[in-house]
Tab-separated table of C-alpha atoms and ligand atoms in Angstrom:
chain	number	residue	atom	x	y	z
A	26	MET	CA	104.558	60.149	103.020
A	27	THR	CA	106.477	58.905	100.008
A	28	SER	CA	105.844	57.187	96.689
A	29	SER	CA	102.084	57.178	96.921
A	30	TYR	CA	102.167	60.946	96.228
A	31	ASP	CA	103.166	62.235	92.797
A	32	GLN	CA	104.932	65.461	92.265
A	33	ASP	CA	101.811	67.491	91.614
A	34	GLU	CA	100.184	66.197	94.721
A	35	MET	CA	103.227	67.013	96.811
A	36	LEU	CA	103.267	70.509	95.413
A	37	ALA	CA	99.543	70.922	96.075
A	38	LEU	CA	100.195	69.725	99.668
A	39	LEU	CA	102.975	72.192	100.087
A	40	GLY	CA	100.800	74.997	98.692
A	41	TRP	CA	98.096	74.117	101.166
A	42	TYR	CA	100.601	74.139	104.069
A	43	GLN	CA	101.750	77.555	102.932
A	44	ALA	CA	98.204	78.842	102.660
A	45	MET	CA	97.672	77.663	106.221
A	46	GLY	CA	100.682	79.672	107.370
A	47	ALA	CA	103.158	76.786	107.662
A	48	ASP	CA	105.712	78.417	105.347
A	49	ALA	CA	108.972	77.562	107.159
A	50	ALA	CA	110.569	74.371	108.386
A	51	VAL	CA	110.990	74.437	112.138
A	52	GLY	CA	112.863	71.175	112.564
A	53	GLU	CA	115.362	69.148	110.619
A	54	VAL	CA	113.356	65.995	110.807
A	55	ALA	CA	109.821	65.781	109.361
A	56	HIS	CA	107.335	64.122	111.691
A	57	ASP	CA	104.526	61.965	110.369
A	58	TRP	CA	101.913	63.100	112.898
A	59	LEU	CA	99.302	60.784	111.344
A	60	SER	CA	101.295	57.770	112.509
A	61	ARG	CA	100.858	58.931	116.090
A	62	GLY	CA	97.251	57.815	116.250
A	63	ASP	CA	95.336	59.798	118.881
A	64	GLU	CA	98.389	61.237	120.590
A	65	ALA	CA	98.280	64.980	120.420
A	66	PRO	CA	100.976	66.751	118.437
A	67	GLY	CA	103.391	68.174	120.919
A	68	ALA	CA	102.860	65.387	123.397
A	69	GLY	CA	106.165	64.190	124.734
A	70	PHE	CA	107.743	67.465	123.583
A	71	SER	CA	110.568	68.254	125.999
A	72	LEU	CA	111.650	71.700	126.913
A	73	PRO	CA	115.257	72.718	126.299
A	74	LYS	CA	117.332	72.363	129.510
A	75	ARG	CA	118.499	75.600	131.105
A	76	GLU	CA	122.276	75.766	131.235
A	77	ALA	CA	124.065	76.029	134.485
A	78	GLY	CA	124.734	79.692	135.331
A	79	SER	CA	121.705	80.950	133.563
A	80	ALA	CA	119.614	80.903	136.706
A	81	ILE	CA	116.771	83.408	136.698
A	82	ASN	CA	116.701	85.918	139.514
A	83	PRO	CA	113.563	84.994	141.300
A	84	SER	CA	112.751	88.508	142.770
A	85	PRO	CA	109.759	89.881	140.924
A	86	ALA	CA	110.110	93.323	139.403
A	87	PRO	CA	107.066	95.453	138.545
A	88	ALA	CA	106.388	95.964	134.882
A	89	ALA	CA	106.322	99.520	133.814
A	90	LEU	CA	104.343	99.055	130.604
A	91	PRO	CA	100.870	97.745	131.468
A	92	ALA	CA	100.131	94.077	130.820
A	93	ALA	CA	97.801	93.103	128.010
A	94	SER	CA	96.879	90.119	125.929
A	95	PRO	CA	97.565	90.336	122.229
A	96	SER	CA	95.197	90.312	119.362
A	97	ALA	CA	96.299	90.932	115.841
A	98	PRO	CA	95.474	91.277	112.194
A	99	ARG	CA	96.476	87.720	111.287
A	100	PRO	CA	94.949	85.066	109.046
A	101	ALA	CA	91.908	83.497	110.715
A	102	ALA	CA	93.467	80.058	111.067
A	103	VAL	CA	96.153	81.368	113.499
A	104	ARG	CA	94.439	84.320	115.015
A	105	SER	CA	93.638	83.266	118.598
A	106	ALA	CA	96.177	84.080	121.265
A	107	GLY	CA	96.030	81.012	123.475
A	108	THR	CA	95.439	78.182	121.144
A	109	VAL	CA	95.911	77.683	117.423
A	110	GLU	CA	92.415	77.351	116.078
A	111	THR	CA	92.958	73.801	115.082
A	112	GLY	CA	92.520	73.153	118.834
A	113	ARG	CA	95.905	71.614	119.082
A	114	PRO	CA	98.130	72.442	122.038
A	115	ARG	CA	101.004	74.739	121.363
A	116	ALA	CA	104.605	74.094	122.478
A	117	ALA	CA	105.422	75.783	125.732
A	118	THR	CA	108.020	78.542	126.130
A	119	PRO	CA	111.296	77.355	127.524
A	120	LEU	CA	110.811	79.169	130.842
A	121	GLY	CA	107.714	79.982	132.894
A	122	ALA	CA	106.395	83.428	131.932
A	123	SER	CA	107.261	85.163	135.181
A	124	GLU	CA	110.686	83.478	135.411
A	125	ALA	CA	111.414	84.619	131.876
A	126	GLU	CA	110.209	88.178	132.564
A	127	THR	CA	112.217	88.498	135.772
A	128	GLY	CA	115.329	87.249	134.067
A	129	ALA	CA	114.778	89.438	131.130
A	130	ARG	CA	114.324	92.497	133.369
A	131	ARG	CA	117.542	91.831	135.221
A	132	ILE	CA	119.460	91.456	131.888
A	133	ALA	CA	117.778	94.405	130.175
A	134	ARG	CA	118.459	96.740	133.153
A	135	SER	CA	122.195	95.816	133.048
A	136	VAL	CA	122.735	97.242	129.497
A	137	ASP	CA	123.369	100.829	128.614
A	138	SER	CA	123.192	100.836	124.781
A	139	LEU	CA	121.102	99.444	121.940
A	140	ASP	CA	124.085	97.390	120.859
A	141	GLY	CA	124.299	95.906	124.374
A	142	LEU	CA	120.544	95.294	124.321
A	143	GLU	CA	120.852	93.470	120.971
A	144	ALA	CA	123.689	91.331	122.313
A	145	ALA	CA	121.632	90.555	125.370
A	146	LEU	CA	118.647	89.508	123.221
A	147	ARG	CA	120.885	87.182	121.199
A	148	ASP	CA	121.918	85.456	124.405
A	149	PHE	CA	118.351	85.418	125.868
A	150	ASP	CA	116.669	82.049	125.805
A	151	GLY	CA	113.502	83.024	127.838
A	152	CYS	CA	111.212	83.503	124.837
A	153	GLY	CA	110.201	80.262	123.042
A	154	LEU	CA	109.850	82.024	119.716
A	155	LYS	CA	113.675	82.166	119.434
A	156	SER	CA	113.892	78.440	118.850
A	157	THR	CA	111.756	78.406	115.686
A	158	ALA	CA	112.800	81.797	114.251
A	159	THR	CA	115.615	82.227	111.782
A	160	LYS	CA	116.875	85.636	112.921
A	161	LEU	CA	116.444	88.109	115.698
A	162	CYS	CA	114.540	91.215	114.492
A	163	PHE	CA	115.642	94.002	116.731
A	164	TYR	CA	114.919	97.364	115.078
A	165	ARG	CA	115.064	99.339	111.859
A	166	GLY	CA	115.535	103.063	111.482
A	167	ALA	CA	117.328	105.513	113.722
A	168	ALA	CA	118.905	104.592	117.056
A	169	GLN	CA	117.460	107.702	118.575
A	170	ALA	CA	114.191	109.003	117.191
A	171	ASP	CA	111.207	111.174	118.265
A	172	VAL	CA	108.835	108.548	116.957
A	173	MET	CA	109.063	104.981	118.088
A	174	ILE	CA	106.827	102.537	116.159
A	175	ILE	CA	105.911	99.275	117.773
A	176	GLY	CA	104.301	96.496	115.816
A	177	GLU	CA	103.230	92.988	116.670
A	178	ALA	CA	105.793	90.522	115.531
A	179	PRO	CA	108.202	89.789	112.654
A	180	GLY	CA	106.691	87.918	109.764
A	181	ARG	CA	108.391	85.780	107.145
A	182	ASP	CA	110.206	88.537	105.340
A	183	GLU	CA	111.422	90.093	108.625
A	184	ASP	CA	112.577	86.679	109.848
A	185	LEU	CA	114.696	86.254	106.815
A	186	ALA	CA	116.030	89.742	106.784
A	187	GLY	CA	116.481	90.187	110.612
A	188	LYS	CA	114.720	93.554	110.583
A	189	PRO	CA	111.195	94.591	111.466
A	190	PHE	CA	108.646	95.720	108.861
A	191	VAL	CA	110.440	94.999	105.678
A	192	GLY	CA	107.733	92.987	103.909
A	193	ARG	CA	104.620	94.251	102.168
A	194	ALA	CA	103.169	95.654	105.411
A	195	GLY	CA	106.454	97.383	106.141
A	196	GLN	CA	106.469	98.996	102.664
A	197	LEU	CA	102.933	100.343	103.301
A	198	LEU	CA	104.048	101.541	106.769
A	199	ASP	CA	106.909	103.426	105.115
A	200	LYS	CA	104.392	105.113	102.671
A	201	MET	CA	102.187	106.025	105.656
A	202	LEU	CA	105.165	107.643	107.356
A	203	ALA	CA	106.218	109.372	104.103
A	204	ALA	CA	102.715	110.870	103.874
A	205	ILE	CA	103.425	112.807	107.061
A	206	GLY	CA	107.018	113.730	106.017
A	207	LEU	CA	108.886	110.914	107.986
A	208	THR	CA	111.514	108.617	106.589
A	209	GLU	CA	113.230	105.643	108.065
A	210	ALA	CA	115.943	108.029	109.435
A	211	ASP	CA	113.246	109.789	111.578
A	212	VAL	CA	111.803	106.827	113.243
A	213	HIS	CA	112.749	103.773	115.291
A	214	ILE	CA	110.719	100.643	114.321
A	215	THR	CA	110.387	97.522	116.391
A	216	ASN	CA	107.849	94.920	117.648
A	217	ILE	CA	106.481	93.672	120.936
A	218	VAL	CA	108.321	90.368	120.305
A	219	TYR	CA	111.711	90.054	118.583
A	220	TRP	CA	111.333	86.747	116.881
A	221	ARG	CA	108.788	85.478	114.348
A	222	PRO	CA	105.958	83.347	115.728
A	223	PRO	CA	105.654	80.165	113.697
A	224	GLY	CA	103.122	80.469	110.953
A	225	ASN	CA	102.725	84.152	111.737
A	226	ARG	CA	100.407	83.424	114.635
A	227	THR	CA	99.788	86.084	117.249
A	228	PRO	CA	102.428	86.100	119.975
A	229	THR	CA	101.081	84.618	123.198
A	230	PRO	CA	100.920	86.872	126.332
A	231	GLN	CA	103.808	84.839	127.733
A	232	GLU	CA	105.957	85.558	124.687
A	233	ALA	CA	105.128	89.227	124.865
A	234	LEU	CA	105.842	89.254	128.587
A	235	ALA	CA	109.262	87.599	128.179
A	236	CYS	CA	110.203	90.314	125.678
A	237	ARG	CA	108.742	93.271	127.408
A	238	PRO	CA	111.615	94.135	129.730
A	239	PHE	CA	113.789	94.454	126.606
A	240	LEU	CA	111.176	96.621	124.900
A	241	GLU	CA	110.996	98.891	127.908
A	242	ARG	CA	114.716	99.217	128.046
A	243	GLN	CA	114.681	99.863	124.303
A	244	ILE	CA	112.219	102.660	124.801
A	245	GLU	CA	114.411	104.161	127.555
A	246	LEU	CA	117.493	104.039	125.276
A	247	VAL	CA	115.748	105.421	122.164
A	248	ALA	CA	114.063	108.109	124.307
A	249	PRO	CA	111.261	108.858	121.817
A	250	LYS	CA	108.807	111.718	122.242
A	251	MET	CA	105.971	109.444	121.319
A	252	LEU	CA	105.086	105.822	120.888
A	253	VAL	CA	102.946	104.540	117.996
A	254	ALA	CA	101.494	101.149	118.459
A	255	VAL	CA	100.612	99.448	115.228
A	256	GLY	CA	97.795	96.924	115.271
A	257	GLY	CA	95.636	95.352	117.990
A	258	SER	CA	98.166	93.286	119.916
A	259	ALA	CA	100.783	96.049	119.979
A	260	ALA	CA	98.108	98.495	121.065
A	261	LYS	CA	97.018	96.286	123.931
A	262	GLU	CA	100.559	95.519	124.981
A	263	VAL	CA	101.757	99.117	124.859
A	264	LEU	CA	98.646	100.932	126.076
A	265	GLY	CA	97.703	98.242	128.619
A	266	ALA	CA	94.173	98.315	127.376
A	267	ALA	CA	91.768	95.452	126.774
A	268	GLU	CA	89.690	97.091	124.039
A	269	GLY	CA	89.915	96.254	120.343
A	270	ILE	CA	92.014	98.368	118.004
A	271	MET	CA	88.959	100.184	116.578
A	272	ARG	CA	88.291	101.606	120.038
A	273	LEU	CA	91.876	102.180	120.913
A	274	ARG	CA	93.161	103.861	117.744
A	275	GLY	CA	93.525	107.620	117.180
A	276	LYS	CA	93.485	108.635	120.887
A	277	TRP	CA	96.483	109.898	122.719
A	278	ARG	CA	97.302	108.296	126.064
A	279	GLU	CA	100.273	108.401	128.384
A	280	VAL	CA	102.337	105.333	129.257
A	281	THR	CA	104.983	105.240	131.853
A	282	VAL	CA	108.365	103.673	130.992
A	283	GLY	CA	111.042	103.923	133.605
A	284	ASP	CA	110.813	107.387	135.060
A	285	ARG	CA	109.210	108.943	131.881
A	286	LYS	CA	105.617	109.455	130.875
A	287	ILE	CA	105.377	109.119	127.057
A	288	PRO	CA	102.446	110.037	124.833
A	289	ALA	CA	101.255	106.948	122.959
A	290	ILE	CA	98.774	106.398	120.172
A	291	ALA	CA	97.605	103.281	118.313
A	292	THR	CA	96.786	102.924	114.675
A	293	LEU	CA	95.655	100.210	112.317
A	294	HIS	CA	98.137	97.633	111.208
A	295	PRO	CA	99.318	98.057	107.584
A	296	ALA	CA	98.731	94.362	106.992
A	297	TYR	CA	95.057	94.953	107.868
A	298	LEU	CA	95.048	98.008	105.571
A	299	LEU	CA	96.336	95.862	102.718
A	300	ARG	CA	93.321	93.565	103.145
A	301	THR	CA	90.892	96.321	103.946
A	302	PRO	CA	91.800	99.413	101.916
A	303	ALA	CA	88.662	101.261	103.024
A	304	ALA	CA	90.045	101.373	106.587
A	305	LYS	CA	92.910	103.623	105.292
A	306	GLN	CA	90.804	106.654	106.018
A	307	HIS	CA	91.013	105.918	109.743
A	308	ALA	CA	94.783	105.299	109.543
A	309	TRP	CA	95.160	108.586	107.744
A	310	ILE	CA	93.421	110.441	110.590
A	311	ASP	CA	95.809	108.736	113.069
A	312	MET	CA	98.811	109.738	110.990
A	313	LEU	CA	97.644	113.354	110.993
A	314	GLN	CA	97.426	113.169	114.799
A	315	ILE	CA	101.038	112.025	114.869
A	316	LYS	CA	102.069	114.852	112.539
A	317	SER	CA	100.352	117.492	114.551
A	318	LYS	CA	101.915	116.215	117.785
A	319	LEU	CA	105.359	116.428	116.170
B	412	URA	N1	104.040	92.999	111.084
B	412	URA	C1	104.462	93.422	112.269
B	412	URA	O1	103.716	93.682	113.206
B	412	URA	N2	105.794	93.576	112.402
B	412	URA	C2	106.691	93.342	111.469
B	412	URA	O2	107.797	93.529	111.752
B	412	URA	C3	106.181	92.884	110.220
B	412	URA	C4	104.864	92.732	110.029
């Protein structure tokens, strides 16, 4: 891809990539996939080697939050959880899902503070998203809070800032919270995965599973009075339900985390509300539920 393209064509191509969600370089070397003929992108991709000493404890531990597969308010081209809708295979996570979860659970259990949990996440290589993300996005807001908000995954702005919900969706989330009298200092905001999925695709169930022990430990350390899942994939992951967000939203349930039962509710994702302002009426009803519970 060189001299046969003029500058305008190159800019148009870049614009197209960006519109398709490919808005960040994930490698230092550009690959000319067209030169590979029929070979699928990702074929021959080798997984990073595990370092000696990072052996994963093989004893399985039960997950406290119920398992669920994600679905999310994402652009159509990247919406499906298992396969990007181009039909291309995705790169695998560095560890098998259960290996990663077991290792994560052992590590997460060993820490007693949010700082310790953050340090453990920085060292954790069991979630494949880490290799393409710029920064870890752990949390924003108060370390201890009555309300813990759990979204789907960092996007581009969050990946650059290293904090969840700082982009346009985050600004709307802040307005929604302000409408019921809450500021950033009153809430703890995080996501079901701690690194940005490439192209803002939905995190895979494996990626969510690898992060879940950390999320559960985070919930224990924050000790919120309620969990608010934001968007379809967070709702499924947190509530352990298979239904879509329109069915899940606005109803209180109880989830067990460690030895606590915590009330949890789901609401619509602010990114969806930005695209579908008419749906704000539903989100407002959910926010009022949260307010009255407080
Ligand atoms: N959307 C999310 O679900 N989480 C973020 O942190 C940002 C956008």
